[in-house]
XYZ file of C-alpha atoms in Angstrom:
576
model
C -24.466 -4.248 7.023
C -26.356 -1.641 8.691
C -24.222 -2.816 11.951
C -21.053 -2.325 10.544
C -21.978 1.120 9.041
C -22.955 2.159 12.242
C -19.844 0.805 14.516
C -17.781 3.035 11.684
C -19.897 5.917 12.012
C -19.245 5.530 15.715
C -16.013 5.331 15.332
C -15.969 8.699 13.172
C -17.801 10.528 15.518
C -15.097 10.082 18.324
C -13.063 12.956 16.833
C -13.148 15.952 15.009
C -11.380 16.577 11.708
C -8.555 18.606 13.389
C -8.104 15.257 15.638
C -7.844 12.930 12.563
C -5.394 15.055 10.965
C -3.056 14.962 13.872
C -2.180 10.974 13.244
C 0.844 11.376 12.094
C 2.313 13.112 14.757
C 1.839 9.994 17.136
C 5.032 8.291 15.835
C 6.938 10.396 13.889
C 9.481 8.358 12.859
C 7.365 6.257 10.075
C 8.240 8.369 6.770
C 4.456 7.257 5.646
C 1.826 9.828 6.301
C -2.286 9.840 6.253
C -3.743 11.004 3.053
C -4.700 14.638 2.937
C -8.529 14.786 3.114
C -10.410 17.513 3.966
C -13.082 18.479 6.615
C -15.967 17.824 4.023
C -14.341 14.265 3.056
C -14.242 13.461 6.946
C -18.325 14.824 7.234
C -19.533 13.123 4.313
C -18.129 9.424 5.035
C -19.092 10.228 8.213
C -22.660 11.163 7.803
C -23.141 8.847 4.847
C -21.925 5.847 7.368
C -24.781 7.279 9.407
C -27.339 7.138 6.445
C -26.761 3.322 5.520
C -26.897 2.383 8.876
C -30.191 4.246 9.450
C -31.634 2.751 6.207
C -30.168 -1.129 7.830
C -32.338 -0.567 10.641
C -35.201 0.714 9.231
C -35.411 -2.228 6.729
C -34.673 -4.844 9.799
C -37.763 -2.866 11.362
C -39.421 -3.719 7.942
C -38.761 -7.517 7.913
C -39.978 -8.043 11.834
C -43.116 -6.410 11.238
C -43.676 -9.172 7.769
C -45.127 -12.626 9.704
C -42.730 -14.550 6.955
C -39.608 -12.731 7.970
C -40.532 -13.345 11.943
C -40.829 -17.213 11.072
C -37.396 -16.973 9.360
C -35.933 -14.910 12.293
C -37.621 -17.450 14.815
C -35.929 -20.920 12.717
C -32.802 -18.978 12.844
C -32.600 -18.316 16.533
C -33.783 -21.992 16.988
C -31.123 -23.580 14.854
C -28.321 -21.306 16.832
C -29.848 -22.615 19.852
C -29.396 -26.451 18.328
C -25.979 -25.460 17.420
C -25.059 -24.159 20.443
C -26.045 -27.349 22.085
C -24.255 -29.496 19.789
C -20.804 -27.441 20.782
C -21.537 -28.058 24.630
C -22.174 -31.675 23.826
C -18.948 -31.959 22.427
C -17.584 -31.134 25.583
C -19.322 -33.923 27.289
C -16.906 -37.114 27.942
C -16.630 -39.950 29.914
C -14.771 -40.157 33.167
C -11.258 -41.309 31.470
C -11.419 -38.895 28.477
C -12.167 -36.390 30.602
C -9.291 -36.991 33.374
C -6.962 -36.892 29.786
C -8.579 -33.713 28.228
C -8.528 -31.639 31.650
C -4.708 -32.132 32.202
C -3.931 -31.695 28.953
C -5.661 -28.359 28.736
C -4.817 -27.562 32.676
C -0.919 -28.028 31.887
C -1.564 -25.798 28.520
C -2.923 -23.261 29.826
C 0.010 -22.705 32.469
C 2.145 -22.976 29.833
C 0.482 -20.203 28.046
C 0.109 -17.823 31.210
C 3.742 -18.224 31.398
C 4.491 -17.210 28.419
C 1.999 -14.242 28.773
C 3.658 -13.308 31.526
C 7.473 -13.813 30.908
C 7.486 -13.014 27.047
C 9.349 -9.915 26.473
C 7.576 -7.214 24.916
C 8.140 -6.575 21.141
C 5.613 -6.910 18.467
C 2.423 -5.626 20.718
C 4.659 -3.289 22.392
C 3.700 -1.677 19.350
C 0.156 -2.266 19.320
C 0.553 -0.839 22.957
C 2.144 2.244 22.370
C 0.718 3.182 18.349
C -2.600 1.913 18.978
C -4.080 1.058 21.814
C -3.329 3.707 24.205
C -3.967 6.337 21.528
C -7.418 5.959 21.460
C -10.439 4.136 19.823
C -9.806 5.889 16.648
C -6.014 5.920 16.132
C -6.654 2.123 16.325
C -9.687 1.730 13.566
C -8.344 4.432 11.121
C -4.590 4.276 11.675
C -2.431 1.698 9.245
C 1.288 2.589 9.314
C 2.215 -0.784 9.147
C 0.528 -3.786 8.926
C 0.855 -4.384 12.811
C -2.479 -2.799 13.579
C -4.655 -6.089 13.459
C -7.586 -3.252 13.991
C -10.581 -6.272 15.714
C -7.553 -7.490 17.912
C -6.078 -4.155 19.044
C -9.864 -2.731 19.298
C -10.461 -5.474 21.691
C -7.245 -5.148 23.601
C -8.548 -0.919 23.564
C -11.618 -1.837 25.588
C -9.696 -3.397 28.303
C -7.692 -0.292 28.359
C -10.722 1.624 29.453
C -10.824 -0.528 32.633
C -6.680 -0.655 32.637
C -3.633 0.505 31.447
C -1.451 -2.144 32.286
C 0.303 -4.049 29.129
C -0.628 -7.141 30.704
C -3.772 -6.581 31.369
C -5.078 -5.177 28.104
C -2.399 -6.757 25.680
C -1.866 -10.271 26.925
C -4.693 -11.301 29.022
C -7.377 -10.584 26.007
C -5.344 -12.659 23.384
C -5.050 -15.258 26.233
C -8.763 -15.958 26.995
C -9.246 -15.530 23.058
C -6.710 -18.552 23.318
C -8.582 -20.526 25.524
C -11.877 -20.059 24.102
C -10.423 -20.684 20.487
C -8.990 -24.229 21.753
C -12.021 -25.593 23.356
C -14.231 -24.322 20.365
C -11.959 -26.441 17.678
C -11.764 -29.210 20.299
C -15.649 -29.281 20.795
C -16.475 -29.049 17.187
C -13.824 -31.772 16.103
C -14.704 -34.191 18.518
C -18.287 -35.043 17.645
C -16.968 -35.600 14.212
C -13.699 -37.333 14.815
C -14.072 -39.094 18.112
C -12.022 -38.128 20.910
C -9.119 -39.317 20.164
C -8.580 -37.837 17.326
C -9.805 -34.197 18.045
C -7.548 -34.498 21.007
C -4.613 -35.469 19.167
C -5.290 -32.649 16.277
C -6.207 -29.616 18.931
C -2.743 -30.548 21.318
C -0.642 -30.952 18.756
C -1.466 -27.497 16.974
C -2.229 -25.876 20.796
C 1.877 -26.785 21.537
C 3.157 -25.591 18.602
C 5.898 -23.348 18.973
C 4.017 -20.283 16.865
C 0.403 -21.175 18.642
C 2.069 -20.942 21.803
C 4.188 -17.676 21.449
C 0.743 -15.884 19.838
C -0.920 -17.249 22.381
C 1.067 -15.047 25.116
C 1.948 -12.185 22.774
C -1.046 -9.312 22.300
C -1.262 -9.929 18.770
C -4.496 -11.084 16.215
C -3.373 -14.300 15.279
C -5.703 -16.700 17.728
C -8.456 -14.526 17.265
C -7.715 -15.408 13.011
C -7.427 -19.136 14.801
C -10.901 -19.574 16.587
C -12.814 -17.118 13.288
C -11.362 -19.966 10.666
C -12.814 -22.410 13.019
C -16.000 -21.227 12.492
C -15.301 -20.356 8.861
C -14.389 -24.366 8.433
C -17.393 -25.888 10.817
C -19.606 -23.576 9.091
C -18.387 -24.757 5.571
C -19.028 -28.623 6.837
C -22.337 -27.878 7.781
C -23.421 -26.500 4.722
C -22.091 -29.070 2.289
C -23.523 -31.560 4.207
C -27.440 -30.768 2.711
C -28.551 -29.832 6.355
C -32.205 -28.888 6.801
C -31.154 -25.785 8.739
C -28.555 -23.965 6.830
C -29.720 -20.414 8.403
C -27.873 -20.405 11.408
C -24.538 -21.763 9.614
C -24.546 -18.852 6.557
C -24.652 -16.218 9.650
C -22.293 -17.585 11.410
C -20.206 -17.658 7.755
C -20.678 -14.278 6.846
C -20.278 -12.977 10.702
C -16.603 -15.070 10.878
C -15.788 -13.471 7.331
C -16.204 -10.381 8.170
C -14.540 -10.058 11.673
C -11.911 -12.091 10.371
C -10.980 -9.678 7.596
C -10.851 -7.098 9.895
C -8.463 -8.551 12.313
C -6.006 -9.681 9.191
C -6.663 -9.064 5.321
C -5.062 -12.323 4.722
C -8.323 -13.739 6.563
C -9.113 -14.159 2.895
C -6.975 -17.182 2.210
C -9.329 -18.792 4.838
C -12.287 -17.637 2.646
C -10.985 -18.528 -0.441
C -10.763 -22.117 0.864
C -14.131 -21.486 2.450
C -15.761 -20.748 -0.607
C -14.088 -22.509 -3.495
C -15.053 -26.069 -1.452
C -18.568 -24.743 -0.841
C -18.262 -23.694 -5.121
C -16.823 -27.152 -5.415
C -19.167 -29.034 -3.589
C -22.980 -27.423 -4.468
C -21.424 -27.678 -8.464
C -20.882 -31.347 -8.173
C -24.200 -31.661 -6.543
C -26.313 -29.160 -8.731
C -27.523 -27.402 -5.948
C -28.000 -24.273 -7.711
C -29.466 -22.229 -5.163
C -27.173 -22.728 -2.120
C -23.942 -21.716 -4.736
C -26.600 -18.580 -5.677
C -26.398 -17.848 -1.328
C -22.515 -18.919 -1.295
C -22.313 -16.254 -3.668
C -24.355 -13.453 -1.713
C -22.872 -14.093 1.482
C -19.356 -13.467 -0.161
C -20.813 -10.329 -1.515
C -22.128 -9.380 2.180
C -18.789 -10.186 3.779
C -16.854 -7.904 1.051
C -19.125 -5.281 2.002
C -19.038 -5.302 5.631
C -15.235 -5.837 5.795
C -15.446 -2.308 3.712
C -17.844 -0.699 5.538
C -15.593 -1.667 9.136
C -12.205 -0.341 7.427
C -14.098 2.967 6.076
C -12.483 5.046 9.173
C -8.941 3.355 7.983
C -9.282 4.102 4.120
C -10.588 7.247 4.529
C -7.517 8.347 6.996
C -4.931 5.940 6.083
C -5.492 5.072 2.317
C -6.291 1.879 0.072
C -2.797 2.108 -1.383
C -1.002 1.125 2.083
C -3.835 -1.139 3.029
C -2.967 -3.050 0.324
C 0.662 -1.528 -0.567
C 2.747 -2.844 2.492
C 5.753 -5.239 2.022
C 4.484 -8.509 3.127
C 1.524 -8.647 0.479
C 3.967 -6.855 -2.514
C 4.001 -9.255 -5.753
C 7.561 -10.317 -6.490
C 9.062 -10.469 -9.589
C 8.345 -13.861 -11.848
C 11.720 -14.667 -11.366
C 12.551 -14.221 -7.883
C 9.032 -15.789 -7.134
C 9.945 -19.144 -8.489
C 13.700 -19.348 -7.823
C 12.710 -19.448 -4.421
C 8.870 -21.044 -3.598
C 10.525 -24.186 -3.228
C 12.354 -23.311 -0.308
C 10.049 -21.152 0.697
C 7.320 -24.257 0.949
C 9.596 -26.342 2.715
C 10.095 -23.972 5.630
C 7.250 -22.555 5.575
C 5.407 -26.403 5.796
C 8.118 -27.009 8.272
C 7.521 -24.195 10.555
C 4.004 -24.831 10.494
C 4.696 -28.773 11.736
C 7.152 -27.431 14.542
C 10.407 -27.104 13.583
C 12.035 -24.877 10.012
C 14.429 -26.765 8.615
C 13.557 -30.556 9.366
C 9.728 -29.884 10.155
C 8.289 -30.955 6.526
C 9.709 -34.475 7.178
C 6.770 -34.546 9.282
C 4.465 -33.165 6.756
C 5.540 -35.373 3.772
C 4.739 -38.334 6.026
C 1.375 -37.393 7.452
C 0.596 -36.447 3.639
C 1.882 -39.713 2.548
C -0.529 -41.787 4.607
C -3.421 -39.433 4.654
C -2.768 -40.089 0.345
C -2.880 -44.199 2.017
C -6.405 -43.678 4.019
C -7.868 -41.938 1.101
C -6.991 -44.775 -1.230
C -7.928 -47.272 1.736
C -11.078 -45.938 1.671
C -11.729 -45.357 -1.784
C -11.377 -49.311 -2.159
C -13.468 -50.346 0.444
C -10.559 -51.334 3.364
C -11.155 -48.700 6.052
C -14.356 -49.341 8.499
C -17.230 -47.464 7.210
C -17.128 -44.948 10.433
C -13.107 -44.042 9.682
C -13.933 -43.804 5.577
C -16.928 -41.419 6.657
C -14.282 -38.994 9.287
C -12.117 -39.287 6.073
C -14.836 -38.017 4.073
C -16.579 -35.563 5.830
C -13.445 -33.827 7.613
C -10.532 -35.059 6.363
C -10.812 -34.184 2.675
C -12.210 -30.408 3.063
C -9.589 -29.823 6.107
C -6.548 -31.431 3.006
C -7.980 -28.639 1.106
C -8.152 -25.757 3.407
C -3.956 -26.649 3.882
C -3.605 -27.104 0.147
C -5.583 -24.094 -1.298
C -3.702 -21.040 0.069
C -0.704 -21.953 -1.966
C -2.811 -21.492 -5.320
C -3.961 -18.242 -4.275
C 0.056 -17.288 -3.108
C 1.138 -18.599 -6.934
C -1.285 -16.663 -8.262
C 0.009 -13.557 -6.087
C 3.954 -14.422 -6.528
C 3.798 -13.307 -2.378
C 5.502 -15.370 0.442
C 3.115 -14.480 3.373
C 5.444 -14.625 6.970
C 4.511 -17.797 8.528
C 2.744 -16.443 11.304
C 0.006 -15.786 8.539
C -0.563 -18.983 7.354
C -0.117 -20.330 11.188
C -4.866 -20.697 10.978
C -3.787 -23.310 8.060
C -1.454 -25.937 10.657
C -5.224 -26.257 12.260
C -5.946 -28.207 9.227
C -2.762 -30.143 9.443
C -2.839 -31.579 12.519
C -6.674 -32.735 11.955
C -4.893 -34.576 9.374
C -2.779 -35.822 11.789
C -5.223 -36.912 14.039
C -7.021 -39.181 11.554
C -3.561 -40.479 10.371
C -2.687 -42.113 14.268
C -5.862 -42.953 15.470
C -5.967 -45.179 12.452
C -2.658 -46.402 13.180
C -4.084 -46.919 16.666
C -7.506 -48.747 15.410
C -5.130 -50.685 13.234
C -2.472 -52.004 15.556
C -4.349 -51.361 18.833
C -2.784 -53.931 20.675
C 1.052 -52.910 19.726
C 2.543 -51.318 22.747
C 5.893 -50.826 20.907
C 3.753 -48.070 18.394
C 2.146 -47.023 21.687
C 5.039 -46.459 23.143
C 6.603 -44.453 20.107
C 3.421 -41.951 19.874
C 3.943 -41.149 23.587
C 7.577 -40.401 23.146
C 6.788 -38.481 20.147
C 4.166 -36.474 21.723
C 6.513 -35.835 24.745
C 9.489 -34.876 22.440
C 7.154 -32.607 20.258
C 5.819 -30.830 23.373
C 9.012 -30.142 25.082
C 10.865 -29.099 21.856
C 7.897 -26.431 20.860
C 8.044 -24.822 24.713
C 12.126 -25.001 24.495
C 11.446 -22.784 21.136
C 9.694 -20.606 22.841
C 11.956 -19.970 25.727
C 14.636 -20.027 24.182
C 14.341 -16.728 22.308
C 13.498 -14.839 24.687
C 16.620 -13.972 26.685
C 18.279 -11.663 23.941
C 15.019 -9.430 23.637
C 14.521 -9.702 26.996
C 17.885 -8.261 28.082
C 18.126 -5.708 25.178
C 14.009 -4.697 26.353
C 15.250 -4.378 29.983
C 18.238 -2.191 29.264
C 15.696 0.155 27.731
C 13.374 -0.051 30.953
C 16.221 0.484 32.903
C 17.503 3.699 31.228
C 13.875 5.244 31.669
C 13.847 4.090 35.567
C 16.621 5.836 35.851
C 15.203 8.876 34.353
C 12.396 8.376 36.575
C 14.591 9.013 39.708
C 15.783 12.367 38.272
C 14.546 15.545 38.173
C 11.798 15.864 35.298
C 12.739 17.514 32.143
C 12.111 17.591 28.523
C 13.856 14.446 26.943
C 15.912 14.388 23.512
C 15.401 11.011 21.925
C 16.102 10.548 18.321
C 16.893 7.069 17.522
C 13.483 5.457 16.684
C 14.072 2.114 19.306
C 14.855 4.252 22.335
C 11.945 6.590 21.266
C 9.456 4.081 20.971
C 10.670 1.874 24.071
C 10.601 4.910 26.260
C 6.809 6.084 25.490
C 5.762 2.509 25.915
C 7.639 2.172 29.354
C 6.372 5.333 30.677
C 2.462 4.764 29.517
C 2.813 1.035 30.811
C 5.348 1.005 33.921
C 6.099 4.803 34.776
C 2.828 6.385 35.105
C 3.520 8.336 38.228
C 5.157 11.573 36.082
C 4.731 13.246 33.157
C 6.719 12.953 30.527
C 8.065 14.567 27.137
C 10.276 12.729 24.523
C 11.287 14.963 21.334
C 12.635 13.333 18.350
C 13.988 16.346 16.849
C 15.344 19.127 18.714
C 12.897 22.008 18.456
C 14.559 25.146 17.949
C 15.208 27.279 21.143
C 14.706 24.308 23.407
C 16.793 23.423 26.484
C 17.445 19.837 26.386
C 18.538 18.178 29.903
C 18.546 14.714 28.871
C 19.960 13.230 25.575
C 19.548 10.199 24.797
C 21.709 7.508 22.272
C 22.856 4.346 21.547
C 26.403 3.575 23.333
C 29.838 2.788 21.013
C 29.122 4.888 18.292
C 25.697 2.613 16.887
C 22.698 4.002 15.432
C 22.403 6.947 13.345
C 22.510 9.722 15.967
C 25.719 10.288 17.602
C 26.413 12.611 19.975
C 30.084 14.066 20.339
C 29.622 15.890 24.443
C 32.890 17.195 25.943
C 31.612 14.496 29.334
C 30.937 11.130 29.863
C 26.944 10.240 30.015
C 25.613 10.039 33.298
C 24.103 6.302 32.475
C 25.021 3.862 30.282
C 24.264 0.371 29.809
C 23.975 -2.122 26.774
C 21.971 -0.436 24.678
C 21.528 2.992 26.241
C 23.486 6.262 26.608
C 21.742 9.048 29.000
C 23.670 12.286 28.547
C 23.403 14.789 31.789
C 23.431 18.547 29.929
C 24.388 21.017 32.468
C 22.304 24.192 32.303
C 24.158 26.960 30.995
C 25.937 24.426 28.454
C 25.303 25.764 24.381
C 23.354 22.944 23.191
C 23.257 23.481 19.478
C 22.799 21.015 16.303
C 26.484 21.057 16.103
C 26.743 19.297 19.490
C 26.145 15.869 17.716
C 25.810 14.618 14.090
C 23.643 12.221 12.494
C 24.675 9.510 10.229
């Protein structure tokens, strides 16, 4: 805790008051605006941050000085270190498996770098131009929308300090966080599923079509990914009575907290986490374990708290918590439509909207078969023990969020649930390398999985592709406007439509570096405008009525050319 007190004292001590009040003015356009506190509110938080953390490492100085706490200290860095080992083991294959898993993941990871490189720039465009380039504390304390994924965008900020090119400290970040993610669930799966099936489980998920677009697109989602891996493994470890639980509750707590402050919704993770660890130490009486399962929740509450202090302080609980995509519906809109909203949402999450849960029903239907198979004795003991161990907690961690969202009456986007298709596909997994044990000499089914898998690979890239021409022809257009700019002589710039406003600034940080630049939403009184910019055929809310044509003009961008002595007045244009 003292840790986390101290990073947001850190954080605080970046700026002064007058620089934490002047938030709002980095993108005008959001009607939203930072709660008014004062200078002492910003000192106290600020030096009371300081405090706890002072008092954390005092009383860490306290416990390695007592000869008991060393021991416990020593055990715990011991069982990380047999942990540790037990993830590079999974790595460790024979000659075939490894041929397999190496082209597998070579031909992935080209696929993602592609996509890193061609996707057009949206969603972290504003990460980019909000966050990340606005310094270390714009992106811990400010929450306009719920786009900030603060441990993501703080990450992609320290790659800023080194470069500011999108690429470089948007993409390339979320892509090693990609990589590492994958191997980690394939390495932990695999000693407790055999290869096959941990390779099945982590390509499968890897190629679908939301893993791969957040995979090239600078956004928190993997990083949610590779924490609920560790949330889960962590989770098996414990409920499986293990002599050396330390290492596993730090790891617990550590994934808990980081997670929550990449995405709030990191809690449906630990409300699956913790319910199944509730679950399991009830049905086994062990008392003092649920006693621990109910500290460490305690500890990750109060870190996650302690890490968003900079944000509530600035930003407020009431939009932390306040935004769209987590506001309760009413009773009856909530139920006319969770049907449908399950069978997308199921349906996205197995790769495709509309026809994608009649691959979930069917994986269900037979993982229902294995558990019944095994239940009465008719799967081999090794299968009924995968079952067991991984198969039943991983059925819960898919099943659980939907308790929490009826309890809620919210319908969280996909892309928030996308941690919980993990769980799916391990499902998966079990389900064909069953069918595999069970008819392994069958080439017809053979035959069949390969197609599928080919099928399923090349329709989740084809998604991915496919949606990118239209943004990235409208994106260019606005690139294009602001080269052209760029080639005339520099001037302030009048841009009130909120797209062009916030396409420019990102351009110019990210691509146009070599000149200064100035972009006013509103026109400030007295000010000679030379540049005007608006949406062509009368769109958007600003429309400009000049006496002359604009001097560029393409899809989605008007540039007006305002001669010098011409009377540029609010009357020159009107605003719908």
């Amino acid at each position: 805790m003292g840790s986390c007190a101290g990073y947001a004292a850190l954080v605080l001590s970046t700026v002064d008051w007058g620089e934490a009040r002047s938030l709002d003015f980095i993108f005008p356009f959001y009607g939203w605006r930072t709660r008014p506190f004062t200078a002492a509110d910003f000192n106290l938080l600020r030096q009371s941050l300081g405090l706890t953390a002072t008092v954390g490492a005092v009383v860490l100085a306290a416990l390695v000085s007592n000869a008991a706490a060393r021991r416990e200290l020593q055990q715990l860095r011991g069982e990380a270190a047999v942990s540790w080992c037990h993830l590079r083991q999974g790595l460790q294959m024979t000659g075939r498996e490894r041929r397999w898993a190496m082209v597998l993941f070579a031909v992935l990871t080209v696929l993602r770098l592609y996509f890193s490189l061609t996707n057009p720039e949206y969603d972290d465009a504003v990460s980019y131009e909000v966050f990340v380039n606005k310094g270390l504390f714009a992106t811990t304390a400010y929450y306009p929308i719920p786009n900030n994924h603060v441990f993501s965008n703080t990450i992609s900020w320290v790659f800023y300090q080194v470069s500011a090119d999108f690429w470089w400290c948007m993409r390339l970040p979320v892509l090693l966080i990609s990589t590492v993610a994958t191997l980690g669930w394939f390495a932990a799966l695999k000693p407790r599923i055999g290869f096959r099936a941990a390779t099945i489980a982590t390509a499968a998920f890897a190629w679908l079509q939301l893993s791969l677009y957040h995979a090239g697109v600078g956004r928190g989602y993997w990083l949610v990914i590779g924490l609920a891996g560790i949330v889960f493994f962590c989770t098996l470890r414990l409920t499986e009575a293990t002599p050396r639980p330390r290492a596993a509750w730090v790891a617990l707590a550590a994934a808990g907290i980081l997670g929550c402050y990449t995405v709030p919704t990191f809690a449906y993770v630990l409300a699956s986490a913790f319910s199944w660890l509730g679950l399991c130490f009830i049905r086994k009486g062990r008392w003092r374990q649920l006693f621990f399962a109910g500290l460490i929740g305690g500890l990750i509450g109060l870190g996650t708290a302690l890490l968003y202090a900079p944000l509530l302080l600035v930003s407020g609980f009431d939009k932390f918590v306040g935004n769209g995509y987590v506001a309760a519906l009413e009773p009856s809109v909530f139920w006319a439509g969770l049907p449908a909203y399950i069978w997308h949402n199921e349906g996205f999450l197995a790769g495709q909207r509309t026809l994608g849960a009649l691959i979930t029903l069917p994986i269900l239907a037979l993982t229902g078969l294995l558990f019944y198979l095994a239940h009465t004795g008719q799967l081999p003991a090794e299968h009924a023990q995968r079952l067991r161990r991984v198969g039943r907690p991983a059925l819960w961690f898919v099943a659980l969020p939907y308790g929490v969202i009826l309890f809620q009456h919210v319908f969280p986007p996909e892309r928030v649930m996308l941690y919980k298709a993990c769980f799916f596909f391990i499902l998966l997994g079990l389900v064909v390398d069953w069918l595999l044990l069970r008819w392994p000499a069958s080439q017809p089914l053979r035959r069949a999985l390969v197609m599928l898998a080919i099928g399923f690979a090349a329709y989740e890239s084809y998604s991915v592709i496919r949606v990118n021409p239209a943004a990235r022809s409208t994106n260019g257009a606005y690139y294009a406007a602001l080269h052209w700019l760029s080639t005339q002589p520099a001037s302030t710039v009048l841009v009130p439509e909120p797209t062009h406003n916030l396409f420019f600034r990102f351009y110019a940080h990210s691509r146009e570096r070599q000149r200064p630049w100035h972009f006013d939403n509103l026109q400030q009184p007295h000010a000679r405008y030379r540049y005007v910019v608006a949406f062509p055929n009368d769109r958007g809310f600003f429309k400009p009525r000049f006496p002359f044509a604009p001097a560029y003009h393409n899809s989605e961008v008007d540039i007006y050319v305002v001669p010098p002595n011409y009377p540029l007045q609010a009357n020159a244009w009107r605003h719908d």
